[in-house]
Amino acid sequence: MSQDLKVGIAGFGTIGRVVAKALDEGMEGLVLSGIVSGNEQKARQAMQQLTKPVALLNANKLASEADVVVDCAPTAAFMDIAEPVLSAGKTLITVSGAAILQHPQVVELARRCHGRIILATGAFLGLDAVRAAALGTIYSVSMVTRKPPTSLVKAKYIVENQIELQGLTQPLQVFKGSAAEGSRLFPSNVNVAAALGLAGVGADKTELEIWADPDKTRNTHTIRVDADSASFEMTIENVPTVENPGTGRITALSVIEALRSLTSPLRVGS
């Protein structure tokens, strides 16, 4: 009988708690082995919702004890999590495409140490199609993101430039440029654009617009791809979480599915 894969969760906020609950309720071949949190008091309080006791560890200890680590931490903490996990030859699952763009050296680290990085689908529902098209020739890729102002008010670029989003009566374009630049200026808000860049023609060649739109109640992404194999357009409307409007509910579910695919006898999609 094969042994269960031990799963660690780094970051115990909006996404991490949903993933932990799913593991606690039971996922075939997987067991929750530890949690890392930047706020120990809040984490211990939230862990009371779990039926089985789980250790609260530091990043290095989690990397040594877990087979797979799910990164749900803020983008700024990405390297603190990724480096020990990949150096230990373990698997890192993350939705932070922006962090990978900011720290491309993690790919070489994973290769050198026989680790693995899985960028979960997150809010990007067309990832498989873009990856497949990239095996041929992609002529152009663009993305227009429209979010309710509440989803952007805490964004790094918005805060640093003191852009007032409260009380907007019409859509306001807050960024236009490449996905690479957008990921740098909005590290916690445009992981879909970062994933699109990594999957397709590269973040520097992926066009991005970000709008604060008072008419929107959902985080909406419209992606257009023109390639020699197919031309397609998709619009994704993600329901925001109550705890953090900048994060869609489907993001945590995509992480759970990425975990399930590690042990499932059937995997649907590439």
PDB file of C-alpha atoms in Angstrom:
ATOM      1  CA  MET A   1       0.000   0.000   0.000  1.00  0.00           C
ATOM      2  CA  SER A   2       1.482   3.334  -1.018  1.00  0.00           C
ATOM      3  CA  GLN A   3       2.020   5.967   1.634  1.00  0.00           C
ATOM      4  CA  ASP A   4      -0.020   9.166   1.638  1.00  0.00           C
ATOM      5  CA  LEU A   5       1.693  12.289   0.346  1.00  0.00           C
ATOM      6  CA  LYS A   6       2.285  14.749   3.178  1.00  0.00           C
ATOM      7  CA  VAL A   7       0.994  18.212   2.276  1.00  0.00           C
ATOM      8  CA  GLY A   8       2.102  21.436   3.932  1.00  0.00           C
ATOM      9  CA  ILE A   9       0.339  24.780   3.588  1.00  0.00           C
ATOM     10  CA  ALA A  10       2.316  28.024   3.675  1.00  0.00           C
ATOM     11  CA  GLY A  11      -0.019  30.926   4.358  1.00  0.00           C
ATOM     12  CA  PHE A  12      -3.215  30.369   6.290  1.00  0.00           C
ATOM     13  CA  GLY A  13      -5.476  33.061   4.905  1.00  0.00           C
ATOM     14  CA  THR A  14      -8.334  33.065   2.398  1.00  0.00           C
ATOM     15  CA  ILE A  15      -6.936  30.292   0.191  1.00  0.00           C
ATOM     16  CA  GLY A  16      -4.977  28.304   2.756  1.00  0.00           C
ATOM     17  CA  ARG A  17      -7.923  27.757   5.061  1.00  0.00           C
ATOM     18  CA  VAL A  18     -10.127  26.386   2.276  1.00  0.00           C
ATOM     19  CA  VAL A  19      -7.377  24.004   1.160  1.00  0.00           C
ATOM     20  CA  ALA A  20      -6.732  22.890   4.739  1.00  0.00           C
ATOM     21  CA  LYS A  21     -10.439  22.190   5.287  1.00  0.00           C
ATOM     22  CA  ALA A  22     -10.567  20.013   2.159  1.00  0.00           C
ATOM     23  CA  LEU A  23      -7.539  18.020   3.299  1.00  0.00           C
ATOM     24  CA  ASP A  24      -8.927  17.733   6.819  1.00  0.00           C
ATOM     25  CA  GLU A  25     -12.198  16.338   5.454  1.00  0.00           C
ATOM     26  CA  GLY A  26     -10.222  13.770   3.469  1.00  0.00           C
ATOM     27  CA  MET A  27      -8.521  13.638   0.069  1.00  0.00           C
ATOM     28  CA  GLU A  28      -7.398  10.280  -1.285  1.00  0.00           C
ATOM     29  CA  GLY A  29      -3.653   9.732  -0.954  1.00  0.00           C
ATOM     30  CA  LEU A  30      -3.053  13.093   0.731  1.00  0.00           C
ATOM     31  CA  VAL A  31      -2.695  14.152   4.353  1.00  0.00           C
ATOM     32  CA  LEU A  32      -2.203  17.620   5.876  1.00  0.00           C
ATOM     33  CA  SER A  33       1.093  17.579   7.770  1.00  0.00           C
ATOM     34  CA  GLY A  34       1.840  21.166   8.747  1.00  0.00           C
ATOM     35  CA  ILE A  35       1.065  24.857   8.369  1.00  0.00           C
ATOM     36  CA  VAL A  36       3.182  28.002   8.136  1.00  0.00           C
ATOM     37  CA  SER A  37       1.626  31.351   9.003  1.00  0.00           C
ATOM     38  CA  GLY A  38       2.883  34.889   9.441  1.00  0.00           C
ATOM     39  CA  ASN A  39       0.291  35.396  12.184  1.00  0.00           C
ATOM     40  CA  GLU A  40       0.569  32.565  14.688  1.00  0.00           C
ATOM     41  CA  GLN A  41      -2.286  33.730  16.896  1.00  0.00           C
ATOM     42  CA  LYS A  42      -4.803  33.971  14.040  1.00  0.00           C
ATOM     43  CA  ALA A  43      -3.584  30.683  12.597  1.00  0.00           C
ATOM     44  CA  ARG A  44      -4.072  28.804  15.874  1.00  0.00           C
ATOM     45  CA  GLN A  45      -7.556  30.243  16.176  1.00  0.00           C
ATOM     46  CA  ALA A  46      -8.448  29.213  12.606  1.00  0.00           C
ATOM     47  CA  MET A  47      -6.943  25.750  13.106  1.00  0.00           C
ATOM     48  CA  GLN A  48      -9.600  25.042  15.724  1.00  0.00           C
ATOM     49  CA  GLN A  49     -11.986  24.462  12.811  1.00  0.00           C
ATOM     50  CA  LEU A  50      -9.944  21.389  11.801  1.00  0.00           C
ATOM     51  CA  THR A  51     -10.914  17.998  13.196  1.00  0.00           C
ATOM     52  CA  LYS A  52      -7.349  16.683  13.304  1.00  0.00           C
ATOM     53  CA  PRO A  53      -4.442  18.449  15.045  1.00  0.00           C
ATOM     54  CA  VAL A  54      -1.816  19.941  12.712  1.00  0.00           C
ATOM     55  CA  ALA A  55       1.605  21.312  13.601  1.00  0.00           C
ATOM     56  CA  LEU A  56       2.390  25.007  13.148  1.00  0.00           C
ATOM     57  CA  LEU A  57       5.929  25.082  11.707  1.00  0.00           C
ATOM     58  CA  ASN A  58       8.465  27.451  10.190  1.00  0.00           C
ATOM     59  CA  ALA A  59       9.195  27.357   6.453  1.00  0.00           C
ATOM     60  CA  ASN A  60      12.381  25.281   6.731  1.00  0.00           C
ATOM     61  CA  LYS A  61      10.782  22.672   8.967  1.00  0.00           C
ATOM     62  CA  LEU A  62       7.750  22.431   6.673  1.00  0.00           C
ATOM     63  CA  ALA A  63      10.022  21.911   3.654  1.00  0.00           C
ATOM     64  CA  SER A  64      11.817  19.040   5.391  1.00  0.00           C
ATOM     65  CA  GLU A  65       8.653  17.295   6.604  1.00  0.00           C
ATOM     66  CA  ALA A  66       6.214  17.709   3.687  1.00  0.00           C
ATOM     67  CA  ASP A  67       6.327  16.091   0.253  1.00  0.00           C
ATOM     68  CA  VAL A  68       4.258  18.872  -1.284  1.00  0.00           C
ATOM     69  CA  VAL A  69       3.930  22.474  -0.115  1.00  0.00           C
ATOM     70  CA  VAL A  70       1.039  24.684  -1.182  1.00  0.00           C
ATOM     71  CA  ASP A  71       2.091  28.334  -1.314  1.00  0.00           C
ATOM     72  CA  CYS A  72      -0.835  30.543  -0.247  1.00  0.00           C
ATOM     73  CA  ALA A  73       1.341  33.235   1.333  1.00  0.00           C
ATOM     74  CA  PRO A  74       1.590  36.882   0.226  1.00  0.00           C
ATOM     75  CA  THR A  75       3.752  37.439  -2.863  1.00  0.00           C
ATOM     76  CA  ALA A  76       6.440  39.125  -0.746  1.00  0.00           C
ATOM     77  CA  ALA A  77       6.982  35.870   1.161  1.00  0.00           C
ATOM     78  CA  PHE A  78       7.273  33.681  -1.941  1.00  0.00           C
ATOM     79  CA  MET A  79      11.042  33.109  -1.843  1.00  0.00           C
ATOM     80  CA  ASP A  80      11.001  32.369   1.898  1.00  0.00           C
ATOM     81  CA  ILE A  81       8.666  29.479   1.069  1.00  0.00           C
ATOM     82  CA  ALA A  82       9.900  28.406  -2.364  1.00  0.00           C
ATOM     83  CA  GLU A  83      13.632  28.278  -1.709  1.00  0.00           C
ATOM     84  CA  PRO A  84      13.683  25.667   1.086  1.00  0.00           C
ATOM     85  CA  VAL A  85      10.988  23.564  -0.607  1.00  0.00           C
ATOM     86  CA  LEU A  86      12.727  23.398  -3.974  1.00  0.00           C
ATOM     87  CA  SER A  87      16.195  23.039  -2.434  1.00  0.00           C
ATOM     88  CA  ALA A  88      14.888  19.942  -0.668  1.00  0.00           C
ATOM     89  CA  GLY A  89      13.717  18.498  -3.991  1.00  0.00           C
ATOM     90  CA  LYS A  90      10.057  18.771  -3.053  1.00  0.00           C
ATOM     91  CA  THR A  91       6.986  19.938  -5.014  1.00  0.00           C
ATOM     92  CA  LEU A  92       5.692  23.493  -4.710  1.00  0.00           C
ATOM     93  CA  ILE A  93       2.126  24.313  -5.756  1.00  0.00           C
ATOM     94  CA  THR A  94       1.399  28.028  -6.109  1.00  0.00           C
ATOM     95  CA  VAL A  95      -1.049  30.398  -7.780  1.00  0.00           C
ATOM     96  CA  SER A  96       1.463  33.243  -7.691  1.00  0.00           C
ATOM     97  CA  GLY A  97       2.519  33.585 -11.307  1.00  0.00           C
ATOM     98  CA  ALA A  98       3.578  37.144 -10.487  1.00  0.00           C
ATOM     99  CA  ALA A  99       6.100  35.842  -7.943  1.00  0.00           C
ATOM    100  CA  ILE A 100       7.579  33.422 -10.491  1.00  0.00           C
ATOM    101  CA  LEU A 101       8.023  36.297 -12.948  1.00  0.00           C
ATOM    102  CA  GLN A 102       9.761  38.329 -10.245  1.00  0.00           C
ATOM    103  CA  HIS A 103      12.017  35.408  -9.248  1.00  0.00           C
ATOM    104  CA  PRO A 104      12.659  33.384 -12.438  1.00  0.00           C
ATOM    105  CA  GLN A 105      15.689  31.756 -10.790  1.00  0.00           C
ATOM    106  CA  VAL A 106      13.340  29.404  -8.937  1.00  0.00           C
ATOM    107  CA  VAL A 107      12.889  27.408 -12.142  1.00  0.00           C
ATOM    108  CA  GLU A 108      16.620  26.684 -12.328  1.00  0.00           C
ATOM    109  CA  LEU A 109      16.666  25.924  -8.594  1.00  0.00           C
ATOM    110  CA  ALA A 110      13.906  23.353  -9.086  1.00  0.00           C
ATOM    111  CA  ARG A 111      15.779  21.802 -12.022  1.00  0.00           C
ATOM    112  CA  ARG A 112      19.074  21.638 -10.160  1.00  0.00           C
ATOM    113  CA  CYS A 113      17.611  20.151  -6.977  1.00  0.00           C
ATOM    114  CA  HIS A 114      15.059  17.861  -8.691  1.00  0.00           C
ATOM    115  CA  GLY A 115      12.161  19.843  -7.251  1.00  0.00           C
ATOM    116  CA  ARG A 116       9.023  20.803  -9.103  1.00  0.00           C
ATOM    117  CA  ILE A 117       6.885  23.932  -9.406  1.00  0.00           C
ATOM    118  CA  ILE A 118       3.202  23.596 -10.279  1.00  0.00           C
ATOM    119  CA  LEU A 119       1.509  26.867 -11.155  1.00  0.00           C
ATOM    120  CA  ALA A 120      -2.124  26.041 -10.419  1.00  0.00           C
ATOM    121  CA  THR A 121      -4.794  27.276 -12.803  1.00  0.00           C
ATOM    122  CA  GLY A 122      -6.115  29.746 -10.251  1.00  0.00           C
ATOM    123  CA  ALA A 123      -8.580  32.133 -11.867  1.00  0.00           C
ATOM    124  CA  PHE A 124      -7.242  31.445 -15.382  1.00  0.00           C
ATOM    125  CA  LEU A 125      -9.698  28.933 -16.809  1.00  0.00           C
ATOM    126  CA  GLY A 126      -8.156  28.754 -20.301  1.00  0.00           C
ATOM    127  CA  LEU A 127      -4.623  27.817 -19.317  1.00  0.00           C
ATOM    128  CA  ASP A 128      -4.591  24.480 -21.178  1.00  0.00           C
ATOM    129  CA  ALA A 129      -5.597  26.098 -24.479  1.00  0.00           C
ATOM    130  CA  VAL A 130      -2.864  28.737 -24.290  1.00  0.00           C
ATOM    131  CA  ARG A 131      -0.207  26.169 -23.382  1.00  0.00           C
ATOM    132  CA  ALA A 132      -1.209  24.021 -26.336  1.00  0.00           C
ATOM    133  CA  ALA A 133      -1.221  26.988 -28.731  1.00  0.00           C
ATOM    134  CA  ALA A 134       2.268  27.948 -27.531  1.00  0.00           C
ATOM    135  CA  LEU A 135       3.624  24.695 -29.004  1.00  0.00           C
ATOM    136  CA  GLY A 136       2.916  26.286 -32.389  1.00  0.00           C
ATOM    137  CA  THR A 137       3.097  29.982 -33.199  1.00  0.00           C
ATOM    138  CA  ILE A 138       1.148  32.574 -31.230  1.00  0.00           C
ATOM    139  CA  TYR A 139       0.824  35.903 -32.998  1.00  0.00           C
ATOM    140  CA  SER A 140      -0.691  37.955 -30.189  1.00  0.00           C
ATOM    141  CA  VAL A 141      -2.062  37.666 -26.665  1.00  0.00           C
ATOM    142  CA  SER A 142      -3.993  40.321 -24.782  1.00  0.00           C
ATOM    143  CA  MET A 143      -5.957  40.527 -21.579  1.00  0.00           C
ATOM    144  CA  VAL A 144      -8.343  43.111 -20.178  1.00  0.00           C
ATOM    145  CA  THR A 145      -9.035  42.831 -16.446  1.00  0.00           C
ATOM    146  CA  ARG A 146     -12.012  44.630 -14.935  1.00  0.00           C
ATOM    147  CA  LYS A 147     -12.479  44.482 -11.188  1.00  0.00           C
ATOM    148  CA  PRO A 148     -14.816  46.137  -8.702  1.00  0.00           C
ATOM    149  CA  PRO A 149     -12.970  49.054  -7.062  1.00  0.00           C
ATOM    150  CA  THR A 150     -13.033  47.166  -3.731  1.00  0.00           C
ATOM    151  CA  SER A 151     -10.868  44.466  -5.325  1.00  0.00           C
ATOM    152  CA  LEU A 152      -8.150  46.992  -6.186  1.00  0.00           C
ATOM    153  CA  VAL A 153      -8.112  49.501  -3.323  1.00  0.00           C
ATOM    154  CA  LYS A 154      -5.319  47.635  -1.502  1.00  0.00           C
ATOM    155  CA  ALA A 155      -3.212  47.033  -4.631  1.00  0.00           C
ATOM    156  CA  LYS A 156       0.418  48.129  -4.259  1.00  0.00           C
ATOM    157  CA  TYR A 157       0.344  50.516  -7.241  1.00  0.00           C
ATOM    158  CA  ILE A 158      -2.985  52.065  -6.208  1.00  0.00           C
ATOM    159  CA  VAL A 159      -1.841  52.676  -2.627  1.00  0.00           C
ATOM    160  CA  GLU A 160       1.604  54.014  -3.541  1.00  0.00           C
ATOM    161  CA  ASN A 161       0.167  56.437  -6.100  1.00  0.00           C
ATOM    162  CA  GLN A 162      -2.768  57.433  -3.895  1.00  0.00           C
ATOM    163  CA  ILE A 163      -5.317  56.680  -6.622  1.00  0.00           C
ATOM    164  CA  GLU A 164      -8.813  57.242  -5.251  1.00  0.00           C
ATOM    165  CA  LEU A 165     -11.171  54.449  -6.257  1.00  0.00           C
ATOM    166  CA  GLN A 166     -13.950  54.987  -3.749  1.00  0.00           C
ATOM    167  CA  GLY A 167     -17.020  56.611  -5.245  1.00  0.00           C
ATOM    168  CA  LEU A 168     -16.178  55.883  -8.881  1.00  0.00           C
ATOM    169  CA  THR A 169     -19.180  56.364 -11.159  1.00  0.00           C
ATOM    170  CA  GLN A 170     -17.546  55.134 -14.373  1.00  0.00           C
ATOM    171  CA  PRO A 171     -14.733  52.695 -15.263  1.00  0.00           C
ATOM    172  CA  LEU A 172     -11.186  53.950 -14.670  1.00  0.00           C
ATOM    173  CA  GLN A 173      -8.183  52.450 -16.465  1.00  0.00           C
ATOM    174  CA  VAL A 174      -5.429  52.160 -13.858  1.00  0.00           C
ATOM    175  CA  PHE A 175      -2.854  50.352 -15.993  1.00  0.00           C
ATOM    176  CA  LYS A 176      -1.966  49.626 -19.617  1.00  0.00           C
ATOM    177  CA  GLY A 177       1.237  47.861 -20.623  1.00  0.00           C
ATOM    178  CA  SER A 178       2.822  44.432 -20.577  1.00  0.00           C
ATOM    179  CA  ALA A 179       1.877  41.603 -18.237  1.00  0.00           C
ATOM    180  CA  ALA A 180       5.469  41.696 -16.960  1.00  0.00           C
ATOM    181  CA  GLU A 181       5.153  45.321 -15.878  1.00  0.00           C
ATOM    182  CA  GLY A 182       1.646  44.754 -14.537  1.00  0.00           C
ATOM    183  CA  SER A 183       2.846  41.840 -12.412  1.00  0.00           C
ATOM    184  CA  ARG A 184       5.556  44.040 -10.927  1.00  0.00           C
ATOM    185  CA  LEU A 185       3.203  46.928 -10.125  1.00  0.00           C
ATOM    186  CA  PHE A 186       0.238  44.763  -9.037  1.00  0.00           C
ATOM    187  CA  PRO A 187       1.979  41.667  -7.585  1.00  0.00           C
ATOM    188  CA  SER A 188      -1.089  40.411  -5.700  1.00  0.00           C
ATOM    189  CA  ASN A 189      -3.748  41.336  -8.244  1.00  0.00           C
ATOM    190  CA  VAL A 190      -2.762  40.052 -11.692  1.00  0.00           C
ATOM    191  CA  ASN A 191      -1.722  36.435 -11.234  1.00  0.00           C
ATOM    192  CA  VAL A 192      -3.984  35.576 -14.167  1.00  0.00           C
ATOM    193  CA  ALA A 193      -1.940  37.873 -16.424  1.00  0.00           C
ATOM    194  CA  ALA A 194       1.309  36.416 -15.097  1.00  0.00           C
ATOM    195  CA  ALA A 195       0.119  32.859 -15.756  1.00  0.00           C
ATOM    196  CA  LEU A 196      -1.005  33.917 -19.239  1.00  0.00           C
ATOM    197  CA  GLY A 197       2.470  35.287 -19.932  1.00  0.00           C
ATOM    198  CA  LEU A 198       4.199  32.156 -18.643  1.00  0.00           C
ATOM    199  CA  ALA A 199       1.912  29.881 -20.667  1.00  0.00           C
ATOM    200  CA  GLY A 200       2.026  31.797 -23.936  1.00  0.00           C
ATOM    201  CA  VAL A 201       4.454  34.176 -25.644  1.00  0.00           C
ATOM    202  CA  GLY A 202       6.061  35.520 -22.496  1.00  0.00           C
ATOM    203  CA  ALA A 203       4.972  38.235 -20.092  1.00  0.00           C
ATOM    204  CA  ASP A 204       6.841  40.988 -21.974  1.00  0.00           C
ATOM    205  CA  LYS A 205       4.831  40.308 -25.147  1.00  0.00           C
ATOM    206  CA  THR A 206       1.478  39.864 -23.421  1.00  0.00           C
ATOM    207  CA  GLU A 207      -0.655  43.018 -23.489  1.00  0.00           C
ATOM    208  CA  LEU A 208      -2.561  43.929 -20.328  1.00  0.00           C
ATOM    209  CA  GLU A 209      -5.144  46.487 -19.295  1.00  0.00           C
ATOM    210  CA  ILE A 210      -6.489  46.827 -15.736  1.00  0.00           C
ATOM    211  CA  TRP A 211      -9.711  48.708 -15.023  1.00  0.00           C
ATOM    212  CA  ALA A 212     -11.460  49.601 -11.786  1.00  0.00           C
ATOM    213  CA  ASP A 213     -15.074  49.247 -12.836  1.00  0.00           C
ATOM    214  CA  PRO A 214     -17.931  50.213 -10.481  1.00  0.00           C
ATOM    215  CA  ASP A 215     -20.380  48.341 -12.725  1.00  0.00           C
ATOM    216  CA  LYS A 216     -18.664  45.022 -11.987  1.00  0.00           C
ATOM    217  CA  THR A 217     -19.449  42.796  -9.029  1.00  0.00           C
ATOM    218  CA  ARG A 218     -17.031  40.068 -10.136  1.00  0.00           C
ATOM    219  CA  ASN A 219     -13.356  40.011 -11.090  1.00  0.00           C
ATOM    220  CA  THR A 220     -13.585  39.765 -14.879  1.00  0.00           C
ATOM    221  CA  HIS A 221     -10.825  38.808 -17.324  1.00  0.00           C
ATOM    222  CA  THR A 222     -11.195  38.858 -21.110  1.00  0.00           C
ATOM    223  CA  ILE A 223      -8.383  37.046 -22.914  1.00  0.00           C
ATOM    224  CA  ARG A 224      -7.780  37.045 -26.666  1.00  0.00           C
ATOM    225  CA  VAL A 225      -5.281  34.741 -28.359  1.00  0.00           C
ATOM    226  CA  ASP A 226      -4.424  34.629 -32.061  1.00  0.00           C
ATOM    227  CA  ALA A 227      -2.296  31.647 -33.073  1.00  0.00           C
ATOM    228  CA  ASP A 228      -1.593  29.450 -36.104  1.00  0.00           C
ATOM    229  CA  SER A 229      -3.503  26.586 -34.453  1.00  0.00           C
ATOM    230  CA  ALA A 230      -6.533  28.510 -33.195  1.00  0.00           C
ATOM    231  CA  SER A 231      -7.887  31.945 -32.442  1.00  0.00           C
ATOM    232  CA  PHE A 232     -10.001  32.203 -29.332  1.00  0.00           C
ATOM    233  CA  GLU A 233     -11.473  34.628 -26.853  1.00  0.00           C
ATOM    234  CA  MET A 234     -12.661  33.861 -23.350  1.00  0.00           C
ATOM    235  CA  THR A 235     -14.245  35.906 -20.609  1.00  0.00           C
ATOM    236  CA  ILE A 236     -13.941  34.747 -17.027  1.00  0.00           C
ATOM    237  CA  GLU A 237     -16.107  36.197 -14.260  1.00  0.00           C
ATOM    238  CA  ASN A 238     -14.812  35.090 -10.883  1.00  0.00           C
ATOM    239  CA  VAL A 239     -16.897  35.524  -7.744  1.00  0.00           C
ATOM    240  CA  PRO A 240     -14.794  37.394  -5.137  1.00  0.00           C
ATOM    241  CA  THR A 241     -14.346  35.939  -1.664  1.00  0.00           C
ATOM    242  CA  VAL A 242     -15.927  37.836   1.211  1.00  0.00           C
ATOM    243  CA  GLU A 243     -12.685  37.804   3.226  1.00  0.00           C
ATOM    244  CA  ASN A 244     -10.533  39.201   0.404  1.00  0.00           C
ATOM    245  CA  PRO A 245     -12.361  40.696  -2.614  1.00  0.00           C
ATOM    246  CA  GLY A 246      -9.131  40.578  -4.628  1.00  0.00           C
ATOM    247  CA  THR A 247      -9.193  36.756  -4.549  1.00  0.00           C
ATOM    248  CA  GLY A 248     -11.803  34.769  -6.457  1.00  0.00           C
ATOM    249  CA  ARG A 249     -13.505  31.788  -4.846  1.00  0.00           C
ATOM    250  CA  ILE A 250     -12.393  29.503  -7.653  1.00  0.00           C
ATOM    251  CA  THR A 251      -8.706  30.079  -6.851  1.00  0.00           C
ATOM    252  CA  ALA A 252      -8.699  27.865  -3.768  1.00  0.00           C
ATOM    253  CA  LEU A 253     -10.735  25.239  -5.624  1.00  0.00           C
ATOM    254  CA  SER A 254      -8.111  25.147  -8.399  1.00  0.00           C
ATOM    255  CA  VAL A 255      -5.413  24.494  -5.799  1.00  0.00           C
ATOM    256  CA  ILE A 256      -7.459  21.632  -4.361  1.00  0.00           C
ATOM    257  CA  GLU A 257      -7.837  20.163  -7.851  1.00  0.00           C
ATOM    258  CA  ALA A 258      -4.080  20.500  -8.451  1.00  0.00           C
ATOM    259  CA  LEU A 259      -3.519  18.493  -5.272  1.00  0.00           C
ATOM    260  CA  ARG A 260      -6.101  15.876  -6.262  1.00  0.00           C
ATOM    261  CA  SER A 261      -4.399  15.376  -9.627  1.00  0.00           C
ATOM    262  CA  LEU A 262      -1.199  14.287  -7.861  1.00  0.00           C
ATOM    263  CA  THR A 263      -2.821  11.044  -6.710  1.00  0.00           C
ATOM    264  CA  SER A 264      -5.893  10.624  -8.916  1.00  0.00           C
ATOM    265  CA  PRO A 265      -5.895   7.662 -11.352  1.00  0.00           C
ATOM    266  CA  LEU A 266      -7.580   9.912 -13.949  1.00  0.00           C
ATOM    267  CA  ARG A 267      -6.483  13.414 -14.840  1.00  0.00           C
ATOM    268  CA  VAL A 268      -8.691  15.440 -17.191  1.00  0.00           C
ATOM    269  CA  GLY A 269      -6.844  18.235 -18.984  1.00  0.00           C
ATOM    270  CA  SER A 270      -3.173  18.675 -19.694  1.00  0.00           C
TER     271      SER A 270
END
